[in-house]
Amino acid sequence: MTTRQLNVVTDGLHYLEAPRWHDGKLWFVDLYTKAVYSLDNDGKVNEVVKIKEQPSGLGWLPNGRMLVVSMKDRKVLRLEANGELVQHADLWDLCEGHANDMVVAPNGNAYVGNFGYDLMGGADHKDTGIVLVKPDGSTQKVAEGLSFPNGMVITPDEKTLIVNELFGNRISKFAINDDGTLGERHDFASFGSLGDEPSVARRMEKAIIKPDGLALDAEGAVWFADTVNQRAVRMAEGGEILETVDVAPELVFAVALGGDDGKTLFMCVAPDWDEANRKSENLGRMISTKVSVGHAGTP
């Protein structure tokens, strides 16, 4: 396990997710302050917009408009130049649970995952899929059979989408077709099938990795948050662990590569993911460390 200097980027928040390096600055959301934030170079945190039904994934259209997932009402919202927040797409009929993370391709196609079931309410695990949102807001389901798809990247050639399966013990990849739809699922890295096990707790016990958040580097490896294992992991295709960064006693829930040289690894950390705890305590932090291989792809 690599020991590196960990720097506090910002703290005093609740539960940070969806870190993105965009337009020379860091962006992220806090699920329980229900806001999108950006961070100035001097470390000042700026509230960009409030999302009433809880924000998650972030991305940007080719015209610079920001898209943000609104989790509980299963929508993708768009922030207009005048500051107005408008509906970009309604995903209600295509998501089986809260809408969640998202990646927006350079051409404006957005890919959105969802919980698949009522995770916080203790429901049994069920597989779900990925929804494609075209730049005009039209939608269609383009993948199924995924275990809590959460954290996605698109390769620099825009031909492959890589996605974590948080409770699936694997990271998957899909070819991106010319029309934006996805081809068949293939393993990017897999550590054994968990079958049809309905208990989330037992799936977590059996899984070798619990991948959350995702970032791609220039050597084709991915960084992800290995949630309850209290580490960020750099992994090659095929499953070889190349590096790890220990964040104990905290848990890490999302990662991003950014900074001026693309070699800063940003990590969203908190003591746990219990909704009541995270709402009541402002112990969510963004930390960072330097890595040797820079960012590639989208986001």
XYZ file of C-alpha atoms in Angstrom:
299
model
C 0.000 0.000 0.000
C 1.555 3.286 -1.121
C 2.071 5.890 1.581
C 1.697 9.404 0.252
C 1.153 12.818 1.729
C -2.582 13.456 1.944
C -3.678 17.073 1.694
C -6.998 18.493 2.854
C -8.615 20.325 -0.055
C -11.785 21.306 1.822
C -13.702 20.059 4.840
C -16.708 20.856 7.024
C -19.218 19.420 4.562
C -21.397 16.316 4.801
C -21.060 13.713 2.031
C -19.177 14.645 -1.117
C -19.578 12.927 -4.467
C -19.006 13.399 -8.216
C -15.643 15.207 -8.170
C -14.766 16.596 -11.592
C -11.865 18.696 -12.874
C -13.365 21.071 -15.418
C -12.369 24.440 -16.834
C -9.332 24.683 -14.569
C -11.102 24.027 -11.284
C -12.549 21.273 -9.115
C -16.305 20.706 -9.003
C -18.254 18.362 -6.731
C -21.609 17.853 -5.019
C -22.706 17.378 -1.424
C -25.679 15.025 -1.244
C -26.967 16.385 2.038
C -26.448 20.130 1.646
C -28.121 19.452 -1.741
C -25.714 21.682 -3.620
C -23.159 21.710 -6.425
C -19.872 23.433 -5.571
C -16.739 24.638 -7.316
C -13.388 25.339 -5.723
C -11.282 28.397 -6.570
C -7.505 28.175 -6.857
C -7.252 29.970 -3.509
C -9.288 27.222 -1.849
C -12.561 29.140 -1.617
C -15.638 26.916 -1.951
C -18.406 28.434 -4.075
C -21.980 27.189 -4.104
C -23.024 26.934 -7.754
C -26.629 25.751 -7.498
C -29.011 23.956 -5.142
C -30.627 20.669 -6.235
C -33.796 20.123 -4.208
C -34.053 16.374 -4.815
C -30.359 15.692 -4.084
C -27.503 16.048 -6.592
C -25.215 13.361 -7.944
C -23.327 13.045 -11.249
C -22.005 16.107 -13.083
C -21.000 16.805 -16.673
C -20.959 19.479 -19.364
C -22.506 19.795 -22.804
C -20.390 20.968 -25.756
C -21.887 24.465 -25.361
C -20.616 24.646 -21.782
C -23.946 24.114 -20.018
C -23.617 22.011 -16.882
C -25.730 18.887 -16.422
C -26.434 17.486 -12.968
C -28.340 14.396 -11.889
C -31.278 15.028 -9.563
C -31.409 11.743 -7.685
C -34.755 11.318 -5.987
C -36.961 12.539 -8.843
C -34.761 10.745 -11.404
C -34.050 13.688 -13.659
C -31.095 15.274 -15.394
C -31.141 19.045 -14.945
C -29.357 21.700 -17.004
C -27.949 24.965 -15.676
C -28.533 27.736 -18.197
C -26.214 30.688 -18.741
C -28.606 32.974 -16.836
C -28.509 30.679 -13.782
C -31.895 29.083 -14.424
C -32.115 25.370 -13.658
C -34.251 23.495 -16.199
C -35.152 19.893 -16.916
C -32.891 18.286 -19.501
C -34.341 14.754 -19.270
C -36.853 12.762 -17.222
C -35.577 9.257 -16.390
C -38.402 8.119 -14.122
C -39.645 5.296 -16.341
C -36.112 4.041 -17.098
C -34.630 3.911 -13.576
C -35.598 1.382 -10.919
C -34.122 3.458 -8.091
C -32.514 6.839 -7.435
C -30.674 8.196 -10.475
C -27.011 8.390 -9.603
C -23.679 8.940 -11.320
C -23.252 10.231 -14.867
C -20.608 10.783 -17.508
C -21.169 13.228 -20.375
C -19.279 12.456 -23.584
C -17.594 15.239 -25.567
C -20.454 15.042 -28.103
C -23.032 15.722 -25.375
C -24.360 12.199 -24.924
C -24.876 11.519 -21.209
C -24.816 8.078 -19.609
C -26.638 7.764 -16.274
C -26.675 4.914 -13.763
C -29.140 4.290 -10.949
C -29.463 2.368 -7.684
C -31.873 -0.255 -9.029
C -33.783 -0.492 -5.727
C -34.291 1.320 -2.413
C -30.778 0.954 -0.996
C -31.272 3.251 1.995
C -34.592 1.558 2.796
C -32.989 -1.876 3.024
C -34.531 -3.416 -0.098
C -33.072 -6.531 -1.697
C -30.453 -6.079 -4.372
C -31.602 -6.041 -7.989
C -29.591 -5.491 -11.150
C -30.297 -2.399 -13.212
C -28.927 -0.539 -16.232
C -27.572 2.598 -17.860
C -29.681 5.254 -19.570
C -28.458 7.265 -22.551
C -29.574 10.899 -22.635
C -29.006 12.558 -26.010
C -28.154 16.285 -26.190
C -31.788 17.012 -27.106
C -32.981 15.294 -23.901
C -34.305 12.133 -25.533
C -33.659 8.952 -23.543
C -33.270 5.203 -23.924
C -31.904 2.347 -21.835
C -28.639 1.119 -23.375
C -27.388 -1.475 -20.857
C -28.932 -3.878 -18.361
C -27.823 -6.561 -15.914
C -25.500 -4.314 -13.899
C -25.063 -4.357 -10.136
C -25.399 -0.732 -8.983
C -23.559 0.993 -11.876
C -21.678 3.797 -10.192
C -18.771 5.763 -11.627
C -18.147 5.889 -15.373
C -15.423 7.082 -17.730
C -15.101 7.328 -21.501
C -11.780 6.587 -23.176
C -9.954 9.338 -25.121
C -10.999 7.862 -28.491
C -14.642 8.045 -27.305
C -15.172 4.402 -28.282
C -15.370 2.695 -24.870
C -17.351 3.319 -21.682
C -16.001 1.819 -18.444
C -18.324 1.507 -15.445
C -17.983 0.337 -11.851
C -20.454 -2.161 -10.434
C -20.439 -1.251 -6.759
C -22.054 -4.475 -5.530
C -21.004 -6.657 -8.466
C -17.347 -7.356 -7.614
C -16.326 -6.146 -11.054
C -15.671 -3.249 -13.403
C -17.303 -3.540 -16.825
C -16.729 -1.994 -20.231
C -18.851 -1.428 -23.313
C -18.105 -0.398 -26.873
C -19.853 2.875 -27.722
C -21.671 2.610 -31.044
C -21.853 5.494 -33.519
C -25.411 6.281 -32.402
C -24.385 6.435 -28.732
C -25.865 3.083 -27.769
C -23.667 0.492 -26.075
C -22.500 -2.900 -27.283
C -22.224 -6.059 -25.211
C -20.799 -5.983 -21.708
C -17.235 -7.213 -21.179
C -15.063 -7.402 -18.095
C -12.536 -4.661 -17.507
C -11.721 -6.452 -14.246
C -13.678 -9.162 -12.424
C -13.141 -10.926 -9.100
C -15.834 -13.575 -9.278
C -19.594 -13.689 -9.713
C -21.840 -12.939 -6.745
C -24.767 -14.606 -8.499
C -28.307 -13.675 -7.544
C -27.525 -12.984 -3.874
C -30.295 -10.569 -2.753
C -28.636 -9.281 0.433
C -26.553 -6.155 -0.049
C -24.686 -6.907 3.187
C -23.727 -10.396 2.024
C -22.726 -9.128 -1.407
C -20.381 -6.676 0.302
C -18.949 -9.438 2.493
C -18.238 -11.661 -0.515
C -16.855 -8.962 -2.817
C -13.105 -8.434 -3.151
C -13.576 -4.871 -4.377
C -16.415 -2.381 -3.864
C -15.652 0.121 -6.633
C -17.171 3.598 -6.390
C -16.208 6.648 -8.431
C -13.874 6.232 -11.402
C -11.022 8.074 -13.129
C -8.959 7.028 -16.153
C -5.249 7.760 -16.576
C -2.963 8.101 -19.585
C -1.707 4.506 -19.289
C -5.229 3.086 -19.523
C -5.442 2.201 -15.829
C -8.326 3.327 -13.649
C -8.427 4.821 -10.179
C -11.494 4.000 -8.105
C -12.705 4.412 -4.550
C -12.650 0.995 -2.859
C -15.278 2.127 -0.391
C -15.298 0.020 2.753
C -11.707 -1.123 2.216
C -10.677 2.461 3.044
C -8.458 2.984 0.039
C -8.214 4.376 -3.450
C -7.002 1.797 -5.960
C -5.207 2.091 -9.289
C -5.993 -0.971 -11.382
C -4.923 -2.174 -14.817
C -7.343 -3.807 -17.202
C -7.517 -7.451 -16.195
C -7.523 -6.692 -12.476
C -3.894 -6.161 -11.465
C -3.690 -3.699 -8.582
C -0.919 -1.248 -9.441
C -1.142 1.181 -6.525
C -3.286 1.872 -3.487
C -3.696 4.934 -1.290
C -4.790 4.326 2.302
C -7.347 6.801 3.710
C -8.145 4.954 6.975
C -9.867 5.532 9.338
C -12.138 7.231 6.784
C -13.910 5.666 3.819
C -13.489 6.977 0.275
C -16.525 7.274 -1.988
C -15.376 8.955 -5.210
C -12.187 9.984 -6.994
C -11.067 12.274 -9.809
C -7.807 13.114 -11.540
C -7.161 16.798 -12.103
C -4.984 19.758 -11.333
C -3.041 21.689 -13.941
C -0.993 18.612 -14.897
C -3.773 16.067 -14.362
C -1.694 14.330 -11.688
C -3.654 15.266 -8.565
C -5.891 12.502 -7.259
C -8.902 14.012 -5.491
C -10.781 11.767 -3.041
C -14.166 12.300 -1.358
C -13.994 10.856 2.163
C -16.280 10.537 5.187
C -16.546 8.325 8.293
C -19.345 6.179 6.810
C -22.243 6.251 4.346
C -25.056 6.122 6.875
C -27.596 8.687 5.696
C -28.647 9.848 9.181
C -25.039 10.254 10.310
C -23.957 12.129 7.224
C -26.927 14.491 7.354
C -26.281 15.379 11.001
C -22.470 15.633 10.957
C -20.294 17.931 8.864
C -17.385 15.492 8.636
C -17.254 15.106 4.854
C -13.936 16.122 3.293
C -12.114 16.364 -0.001
C -8.497 15.229 0.222
C -5.817 14.885 -2.443
C -2.446 13.380 -3.221
C -0.049 13.486 -6.157
C 0.261 10.576 -8.589
C 2.734 9.866 -11.374
C 0.395 9.291 -14.346
C -1.976 12.012 -15.459
C -5.639 12.111 -16.416
C -7.088 10.827 -19.670
C -10.545 10.581 -21.196
C -13.840 11.921 -19.834
C -14.550 13.187 -17.246
